[in-house]
Tab-separated table of C-alpha atoms in Angstrom:
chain	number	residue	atom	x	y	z
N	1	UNK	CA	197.498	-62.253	94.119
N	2	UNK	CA	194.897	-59.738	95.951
N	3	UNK	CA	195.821	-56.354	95.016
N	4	UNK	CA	195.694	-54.517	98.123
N	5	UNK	CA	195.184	-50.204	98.269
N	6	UNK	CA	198.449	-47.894	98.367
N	7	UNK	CA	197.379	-44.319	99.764
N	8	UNK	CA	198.619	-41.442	97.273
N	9	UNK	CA	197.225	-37.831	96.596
N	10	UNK	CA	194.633	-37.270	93.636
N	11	UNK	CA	196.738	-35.475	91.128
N	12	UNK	CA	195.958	-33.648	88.170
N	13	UNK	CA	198.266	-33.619	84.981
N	14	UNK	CA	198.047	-32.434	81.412
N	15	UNK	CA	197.922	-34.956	78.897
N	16	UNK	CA	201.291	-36.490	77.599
N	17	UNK	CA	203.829	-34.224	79.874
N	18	UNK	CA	206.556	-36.370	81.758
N	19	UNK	CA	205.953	-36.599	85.151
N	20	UNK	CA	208.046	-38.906	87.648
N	21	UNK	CA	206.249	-41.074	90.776
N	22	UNK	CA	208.628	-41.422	93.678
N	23	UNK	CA	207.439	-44.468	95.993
N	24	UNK	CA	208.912	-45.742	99.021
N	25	UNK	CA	209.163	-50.001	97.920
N	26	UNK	CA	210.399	-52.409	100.536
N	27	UNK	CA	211.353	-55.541	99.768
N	28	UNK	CA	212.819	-58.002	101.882
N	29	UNK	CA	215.272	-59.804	102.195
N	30	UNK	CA	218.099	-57.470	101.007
N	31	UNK	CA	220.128	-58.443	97.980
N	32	UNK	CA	216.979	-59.374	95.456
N	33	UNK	CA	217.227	-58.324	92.198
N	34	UNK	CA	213.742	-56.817	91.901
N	35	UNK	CA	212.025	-54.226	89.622
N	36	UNK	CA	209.112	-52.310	89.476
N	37	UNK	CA	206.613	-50.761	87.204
N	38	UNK	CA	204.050	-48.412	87.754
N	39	UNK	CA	200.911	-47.894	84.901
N	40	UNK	CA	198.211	-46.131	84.476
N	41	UNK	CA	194.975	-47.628	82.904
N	42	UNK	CA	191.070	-48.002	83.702
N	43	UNK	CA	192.092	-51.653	84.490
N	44	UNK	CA	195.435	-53.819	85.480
N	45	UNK	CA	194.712	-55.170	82.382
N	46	UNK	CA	194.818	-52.055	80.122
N	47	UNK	CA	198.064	-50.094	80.623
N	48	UNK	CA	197.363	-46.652	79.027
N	49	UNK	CA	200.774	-45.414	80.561
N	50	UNK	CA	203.732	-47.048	82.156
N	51	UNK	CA	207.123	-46.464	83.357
N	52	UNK	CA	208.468	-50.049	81.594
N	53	UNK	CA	210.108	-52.139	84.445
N	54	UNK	CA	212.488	-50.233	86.888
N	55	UNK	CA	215.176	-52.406	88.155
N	56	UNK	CA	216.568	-52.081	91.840
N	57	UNK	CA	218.596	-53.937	94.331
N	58	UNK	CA	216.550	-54.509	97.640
N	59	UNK	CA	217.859	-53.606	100.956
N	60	UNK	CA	215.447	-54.743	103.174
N	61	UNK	CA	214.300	-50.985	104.070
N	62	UNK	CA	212.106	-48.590	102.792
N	63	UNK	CA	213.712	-47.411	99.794
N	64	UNK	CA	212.565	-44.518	96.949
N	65	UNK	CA	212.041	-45.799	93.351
N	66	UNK	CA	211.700	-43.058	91.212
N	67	UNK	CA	209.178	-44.496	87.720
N	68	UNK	CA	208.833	-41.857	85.291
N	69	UNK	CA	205.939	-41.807	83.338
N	70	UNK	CA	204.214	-39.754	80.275
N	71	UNK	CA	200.939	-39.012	80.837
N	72	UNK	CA	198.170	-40.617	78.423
N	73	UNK	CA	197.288	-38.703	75.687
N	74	UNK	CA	193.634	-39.392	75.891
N	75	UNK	CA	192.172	-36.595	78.211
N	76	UNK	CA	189.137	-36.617	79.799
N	77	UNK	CA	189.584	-39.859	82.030
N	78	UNK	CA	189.867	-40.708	85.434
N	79	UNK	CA	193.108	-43.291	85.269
N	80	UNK	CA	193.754	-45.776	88.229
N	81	UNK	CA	197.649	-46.295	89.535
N	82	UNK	CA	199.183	-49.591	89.131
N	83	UNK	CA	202.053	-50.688	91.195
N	84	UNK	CA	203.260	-54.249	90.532
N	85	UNK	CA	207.047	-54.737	92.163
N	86	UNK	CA	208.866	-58.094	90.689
N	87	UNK	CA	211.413	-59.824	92.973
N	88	UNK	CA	213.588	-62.932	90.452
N	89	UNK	CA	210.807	-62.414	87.830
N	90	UNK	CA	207.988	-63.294	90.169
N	91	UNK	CA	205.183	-60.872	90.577
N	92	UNK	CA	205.630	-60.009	94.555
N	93	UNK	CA	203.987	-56.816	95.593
N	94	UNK	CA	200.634	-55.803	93.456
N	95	UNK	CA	199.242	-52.833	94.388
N	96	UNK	CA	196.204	-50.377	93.613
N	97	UNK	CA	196.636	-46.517	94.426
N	98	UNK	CA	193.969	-45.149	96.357
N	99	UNK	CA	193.412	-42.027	94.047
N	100	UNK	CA	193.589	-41.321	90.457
N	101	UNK	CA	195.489	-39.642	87.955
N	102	UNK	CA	193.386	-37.326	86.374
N	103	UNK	CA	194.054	-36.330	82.877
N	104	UNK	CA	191.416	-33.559	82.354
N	105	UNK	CA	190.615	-32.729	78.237
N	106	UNK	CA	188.237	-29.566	77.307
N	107	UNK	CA	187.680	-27.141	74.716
N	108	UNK	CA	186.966	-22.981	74.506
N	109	UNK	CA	184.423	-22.189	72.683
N	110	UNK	CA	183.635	-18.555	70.681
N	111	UNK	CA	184.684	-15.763	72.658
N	112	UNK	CA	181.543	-13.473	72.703
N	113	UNK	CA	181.847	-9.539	73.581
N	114	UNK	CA	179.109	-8.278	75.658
Z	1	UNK	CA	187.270	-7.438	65.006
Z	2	UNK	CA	185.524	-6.062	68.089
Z	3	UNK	CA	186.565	-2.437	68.314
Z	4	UNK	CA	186.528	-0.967	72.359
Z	5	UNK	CA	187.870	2.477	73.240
Z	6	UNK	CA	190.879	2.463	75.564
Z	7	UNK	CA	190.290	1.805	79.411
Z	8	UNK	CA	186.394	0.807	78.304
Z	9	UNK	CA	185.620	-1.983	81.014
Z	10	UNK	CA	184.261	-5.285	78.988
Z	11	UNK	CA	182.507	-8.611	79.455
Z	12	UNK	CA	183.972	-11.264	77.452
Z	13	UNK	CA	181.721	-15.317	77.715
Z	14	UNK	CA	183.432	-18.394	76.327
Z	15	UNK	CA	181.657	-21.666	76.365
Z	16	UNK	CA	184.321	-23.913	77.952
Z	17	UNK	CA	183.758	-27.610	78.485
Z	18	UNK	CA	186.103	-29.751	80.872
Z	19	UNK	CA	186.177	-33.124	81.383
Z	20	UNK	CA	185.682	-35.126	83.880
Z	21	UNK	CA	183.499	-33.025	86.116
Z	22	UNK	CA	184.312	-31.895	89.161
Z	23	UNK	CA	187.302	-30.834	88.536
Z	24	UNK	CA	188.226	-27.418	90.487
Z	25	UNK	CA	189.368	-25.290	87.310
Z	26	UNK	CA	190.607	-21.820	86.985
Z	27	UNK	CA	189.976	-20.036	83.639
Z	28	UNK	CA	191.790	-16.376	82.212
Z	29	UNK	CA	190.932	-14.267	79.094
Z	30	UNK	CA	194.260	-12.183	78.537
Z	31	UNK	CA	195.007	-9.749	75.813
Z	32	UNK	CA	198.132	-9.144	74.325
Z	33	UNK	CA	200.995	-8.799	71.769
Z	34	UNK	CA	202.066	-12.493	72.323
Z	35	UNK	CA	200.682	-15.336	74.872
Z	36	UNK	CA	203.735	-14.219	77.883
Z	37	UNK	CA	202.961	-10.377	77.978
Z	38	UNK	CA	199.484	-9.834	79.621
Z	39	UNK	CA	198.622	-6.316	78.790
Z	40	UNK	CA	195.112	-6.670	80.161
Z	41	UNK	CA	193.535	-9.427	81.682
Z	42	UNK	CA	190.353	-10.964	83.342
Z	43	UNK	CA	192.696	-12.679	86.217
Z	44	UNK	CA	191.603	-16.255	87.259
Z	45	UNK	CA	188.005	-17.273	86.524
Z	46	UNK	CA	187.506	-20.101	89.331
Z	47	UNK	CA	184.589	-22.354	87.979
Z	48	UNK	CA	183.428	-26.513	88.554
Z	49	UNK	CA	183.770	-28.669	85.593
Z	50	UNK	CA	180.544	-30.354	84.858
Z	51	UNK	CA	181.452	-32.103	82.031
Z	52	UNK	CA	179.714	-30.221	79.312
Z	53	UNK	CA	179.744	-26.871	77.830
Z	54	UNK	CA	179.688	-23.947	80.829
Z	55	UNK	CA	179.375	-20.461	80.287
Z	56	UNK	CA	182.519	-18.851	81.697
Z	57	UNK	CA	182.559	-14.596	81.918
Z	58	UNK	CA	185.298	-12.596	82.279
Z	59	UNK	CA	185.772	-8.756	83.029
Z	60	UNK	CA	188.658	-7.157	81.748
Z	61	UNK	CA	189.757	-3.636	81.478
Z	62	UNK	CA	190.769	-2.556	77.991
Z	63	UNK	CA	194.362	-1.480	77.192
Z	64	UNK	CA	194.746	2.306	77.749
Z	65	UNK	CA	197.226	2.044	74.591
Z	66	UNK	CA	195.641	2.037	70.940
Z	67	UNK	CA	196.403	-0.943	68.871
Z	68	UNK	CA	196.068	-4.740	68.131
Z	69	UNK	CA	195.852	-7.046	70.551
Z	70	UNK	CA	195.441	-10.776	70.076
Z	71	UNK	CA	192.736	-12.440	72.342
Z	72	UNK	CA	194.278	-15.639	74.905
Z	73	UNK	CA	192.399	-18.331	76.953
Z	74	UNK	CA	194.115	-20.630	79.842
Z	75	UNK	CA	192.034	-23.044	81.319
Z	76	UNK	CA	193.892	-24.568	84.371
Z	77	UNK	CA	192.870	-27.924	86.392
Z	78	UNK	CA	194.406	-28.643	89.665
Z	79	UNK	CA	196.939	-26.178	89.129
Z	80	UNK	CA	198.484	-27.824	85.600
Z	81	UNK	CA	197.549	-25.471	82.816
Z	82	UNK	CA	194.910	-28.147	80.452
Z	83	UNK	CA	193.678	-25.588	77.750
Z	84	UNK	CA	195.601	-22.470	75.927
Z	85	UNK	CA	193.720	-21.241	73.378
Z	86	UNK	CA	194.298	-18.090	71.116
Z	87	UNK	CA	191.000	-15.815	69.737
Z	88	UNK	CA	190.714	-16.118	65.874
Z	89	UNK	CA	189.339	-12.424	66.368
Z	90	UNK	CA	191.848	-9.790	67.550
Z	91	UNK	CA	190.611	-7.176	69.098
Z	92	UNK	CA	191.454	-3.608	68.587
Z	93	UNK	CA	191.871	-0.991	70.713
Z	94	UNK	CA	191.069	2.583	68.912
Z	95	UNK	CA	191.835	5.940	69.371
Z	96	UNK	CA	188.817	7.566	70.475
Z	97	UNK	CA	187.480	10.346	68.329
Z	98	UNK	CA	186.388	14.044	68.626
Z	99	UNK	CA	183.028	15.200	67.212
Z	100	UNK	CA	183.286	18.813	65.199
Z	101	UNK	CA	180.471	20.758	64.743
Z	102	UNK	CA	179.755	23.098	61.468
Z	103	UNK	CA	182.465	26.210	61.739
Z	104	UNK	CA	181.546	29.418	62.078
Z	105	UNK	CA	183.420	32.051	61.047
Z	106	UNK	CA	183.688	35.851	58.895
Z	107	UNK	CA	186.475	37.657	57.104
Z	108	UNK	CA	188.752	40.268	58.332
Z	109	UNK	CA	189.023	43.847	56.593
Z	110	UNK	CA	192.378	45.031	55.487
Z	111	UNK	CA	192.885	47.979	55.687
Z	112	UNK	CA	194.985	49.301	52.636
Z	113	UNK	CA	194.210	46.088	50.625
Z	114	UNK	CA	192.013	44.593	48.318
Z	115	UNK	CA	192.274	41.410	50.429
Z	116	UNK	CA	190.682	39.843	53.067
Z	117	UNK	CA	191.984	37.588	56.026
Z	118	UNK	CA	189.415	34.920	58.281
Z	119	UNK	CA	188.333	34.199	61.136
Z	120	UNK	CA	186.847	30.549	61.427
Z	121	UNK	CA	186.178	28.466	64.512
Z	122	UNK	CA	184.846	25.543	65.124
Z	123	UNK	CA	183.154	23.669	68.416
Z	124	UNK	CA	184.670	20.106	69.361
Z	125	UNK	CA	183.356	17.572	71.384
Z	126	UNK	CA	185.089	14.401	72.999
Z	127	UNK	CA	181.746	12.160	73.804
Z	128	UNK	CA	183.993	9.352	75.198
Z	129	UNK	CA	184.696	9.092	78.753
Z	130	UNK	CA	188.157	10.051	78.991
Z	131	UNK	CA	190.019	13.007	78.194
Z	132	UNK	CA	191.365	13.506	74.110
Z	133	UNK	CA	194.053	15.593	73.034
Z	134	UNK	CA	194.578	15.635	69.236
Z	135	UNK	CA	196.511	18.212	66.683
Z	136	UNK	CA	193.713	20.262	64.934
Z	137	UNK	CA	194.188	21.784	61.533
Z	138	UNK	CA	192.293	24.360	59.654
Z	139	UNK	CA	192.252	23.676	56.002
Z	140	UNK	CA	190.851	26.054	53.312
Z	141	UNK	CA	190.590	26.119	49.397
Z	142	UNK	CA	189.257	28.318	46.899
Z	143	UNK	CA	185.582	27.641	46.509
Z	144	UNK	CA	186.330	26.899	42.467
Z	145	UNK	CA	188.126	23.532	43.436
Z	146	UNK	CA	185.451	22.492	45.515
Z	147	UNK	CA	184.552	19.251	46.512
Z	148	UNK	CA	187.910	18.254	45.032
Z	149	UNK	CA	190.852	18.621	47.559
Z	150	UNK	CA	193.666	17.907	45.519
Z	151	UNK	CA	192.936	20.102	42.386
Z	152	UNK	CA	195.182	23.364	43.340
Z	153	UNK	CA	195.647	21.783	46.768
Z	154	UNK	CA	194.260	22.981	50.440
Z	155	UNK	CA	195.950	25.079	52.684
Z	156	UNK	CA	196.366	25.480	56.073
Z	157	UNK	CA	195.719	27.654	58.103
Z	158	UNK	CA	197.998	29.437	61.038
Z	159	UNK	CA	197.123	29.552	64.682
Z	160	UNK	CA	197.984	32.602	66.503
Z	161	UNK	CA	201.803	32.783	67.452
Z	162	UNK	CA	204.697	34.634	67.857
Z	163	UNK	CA	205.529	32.101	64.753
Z	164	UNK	CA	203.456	30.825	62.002
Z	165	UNK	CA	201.996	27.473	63.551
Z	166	UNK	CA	199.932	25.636	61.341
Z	167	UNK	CA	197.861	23.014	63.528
Z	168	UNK	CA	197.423	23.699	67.719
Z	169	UNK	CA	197.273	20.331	69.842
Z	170	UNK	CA	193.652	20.707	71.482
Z	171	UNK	CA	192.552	18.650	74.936
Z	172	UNK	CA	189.280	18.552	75.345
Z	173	UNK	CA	187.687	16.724	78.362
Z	174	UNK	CA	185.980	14.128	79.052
Z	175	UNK	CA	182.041	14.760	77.765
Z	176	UNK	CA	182.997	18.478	77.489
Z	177	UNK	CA	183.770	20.465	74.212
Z	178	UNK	CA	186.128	22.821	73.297
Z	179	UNK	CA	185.888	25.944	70.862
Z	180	UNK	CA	188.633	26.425	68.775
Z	181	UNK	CA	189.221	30.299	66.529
Z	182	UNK	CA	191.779	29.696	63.719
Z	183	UNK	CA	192.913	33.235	62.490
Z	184	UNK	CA	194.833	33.595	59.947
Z	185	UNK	CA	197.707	35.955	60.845
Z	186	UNK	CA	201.150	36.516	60.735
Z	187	UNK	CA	202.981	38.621	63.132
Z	188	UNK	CA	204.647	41.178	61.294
Z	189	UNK	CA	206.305	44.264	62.507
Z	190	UNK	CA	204.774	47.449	61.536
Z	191	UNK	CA	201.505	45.357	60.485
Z	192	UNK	CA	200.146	43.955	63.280
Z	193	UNK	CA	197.982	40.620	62.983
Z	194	UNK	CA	195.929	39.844	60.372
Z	195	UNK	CA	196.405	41.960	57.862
Z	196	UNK	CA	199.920	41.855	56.635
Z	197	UNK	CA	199.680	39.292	54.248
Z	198	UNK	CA	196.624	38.905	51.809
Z	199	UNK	CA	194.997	35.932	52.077
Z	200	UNK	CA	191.909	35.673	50.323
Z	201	UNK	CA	190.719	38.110	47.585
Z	202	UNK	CA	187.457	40.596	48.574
Z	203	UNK	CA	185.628	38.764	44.978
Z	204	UNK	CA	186.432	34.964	45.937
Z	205	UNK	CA	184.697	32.800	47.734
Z	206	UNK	CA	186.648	29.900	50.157
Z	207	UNK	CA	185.677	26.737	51.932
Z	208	UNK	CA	186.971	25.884	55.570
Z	209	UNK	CA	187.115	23.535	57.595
Z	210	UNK	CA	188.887	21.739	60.331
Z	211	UNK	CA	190.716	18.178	60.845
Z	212	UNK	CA	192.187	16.238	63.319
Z	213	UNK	CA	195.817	14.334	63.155
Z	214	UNK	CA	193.491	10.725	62.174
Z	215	UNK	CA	191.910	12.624	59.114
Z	216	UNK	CA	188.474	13.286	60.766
Z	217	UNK	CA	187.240	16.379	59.103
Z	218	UNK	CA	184.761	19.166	60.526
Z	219	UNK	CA	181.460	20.044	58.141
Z	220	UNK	CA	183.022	22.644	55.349
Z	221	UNK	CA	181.780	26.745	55.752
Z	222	UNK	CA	181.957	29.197	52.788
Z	223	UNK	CA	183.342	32.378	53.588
């Protein structure tokens, strides 16, 4: 399955805090037993973060799935959204967020007094 | 420990290195007692990650209160706070000093008595830039003690008051100075000042000098 692009904000987060994504999922028909997960990685391959598999009951509309995630530890890193949704156990919906989740890493230096 | 006088405006650089660049980052020095009670502080430093090492200023106004303050750093990226960081130098914040010239100074006849009373003064400077006000003492000691301070023990000497009042609380302005006369009198009735009660021998010699509340001492004058 082609991943195709999901349009999202570029957000910034400090590493390992517990932030939740809130996406609008439609799956049809209504009645599916479906789930979702949402990772964060530098490929679909490499899950540096994920919310685990989020089971929900389709209903044919647009409805919000909230996937809490911790951030990576690893700072520094530019990490791309995964969205794979799961309808019966079979991958249905894989998609790629447009922006990433930054996870920014630094250091401070001597203070010097001038 | 850097050591700044209260108020003193100063320029604090940190080499701060964030990751990825171009990331929009906002960066504050604080100083304080603890990291949620900013008793001075550089406000928000906006600055462009690049990825590497940066040289970040900040400008912050001293606290106007003496003491020790601890030294903070928050680095902030897209709003979420990345980096807090505490100085492993304090700094402190000290009580600025006077400067006291040599005293100058004579004894006072008695008359009726075979002892003497002083006169001493002394010229004090405040060379910082804001206004000082600090108790002033005049100490003096029998010459025979001298250097030693503790032998038979100084004394101090009374300001002029309706009451004996040993020290006088002196402002002195901002680059100005401020001459201060410590005579020794008591205000007796039927005396007068000065004279009533002997202080110092007519065939002894005596060292003065003056001191502030902090233990800053003037230059010593034998009378």
């Amino acid at each position: 399955m082609e991943r195709q692009m999901l349009q999202m904000d570029d957000p910034v987060f400090a590493a390992s805090v517990s932030k939740t994504a809130k996406a609008p999922i439609i799956v049809m028909p209504a009645g599916l037993s479906c789930q979702a997960e949402l990772f964060l990685g530098t490929s679909p391959t490499i899950k540096a973060a994920t919310s685990g598999l989020i089971p929900f009951i389709s209903t044919g509309l647009a409805q919000i799935v909230s996937l809490p995630v911790i951030m990576p530890a690893a700072g520094g890193v530019a990490y791309h959204v995964y969205l794979d949704v799961y309808a019966a156990g079979y991958l249905l919906l894989a998609y790629l967020a447009t922006e990433d989740v930054i996870i920014p890493s630094g250091s401070v230096g001597p203070i010097t007094w001038v | 420990m850097p050591q700044f006088t209260p108020s003193a405006q100063k320029t604090a650089v940190a080499p701060i290195s964030m990751s990825p660049a171009g990331l929009s980052c906002e960066a504050e020095l604080f100083l304080g007692p603890n990291d949620v009670t900013k008793v001075a502080s550089s406000g928000l430093k906006p600055f462009l990650s690049t990825g590497s090492p940066q040289q970040v200023t900040f400008l912050v106004t001293m606290p106007a209160t003496p003491g020790t303050y601890h030294v903070y750093v928050d680095v902030r990226a897209g709003g979420q706070l990345i980096l807090a960081y505490i100085g492993s130098e304090n700094v402190v914040i000290a009580s600025p000093a006077l400067t006291f010239g040599t005293p100058w100074g004579y004894k006072t006849g008695c008359p009726d008595s075979s002892f003497k009373g002083a006169n001493v003064s002394v010229r004090i400077s405040n060379p910082s830039a804001a206004s000082i006000t600090k108790r002033i003492y005049c100490r003096w000691q029998p010459s025979i003690y001298w250097p030693s301070k503790t032998n038979a023990g100084y004394k101090t000497m009374a300001f002029v008051g309706e009451t004996e009042i040993t020290w006088l609380d002196v402002t002195v302005p901002a680059g100005g100075f401020k001459d201060v006369e410590s005579p020794y009198q008591f205000n007796v009735v039927g005396y007068g000042w000065g004279c009533a009660t002997p202080l110092i021998s007519t065939g002894a010699s005596f060292y003065f000098w003056f001191q502030d509340q902090d233990g800053n001492e003037s230059p010593a004058i034998l009378l």
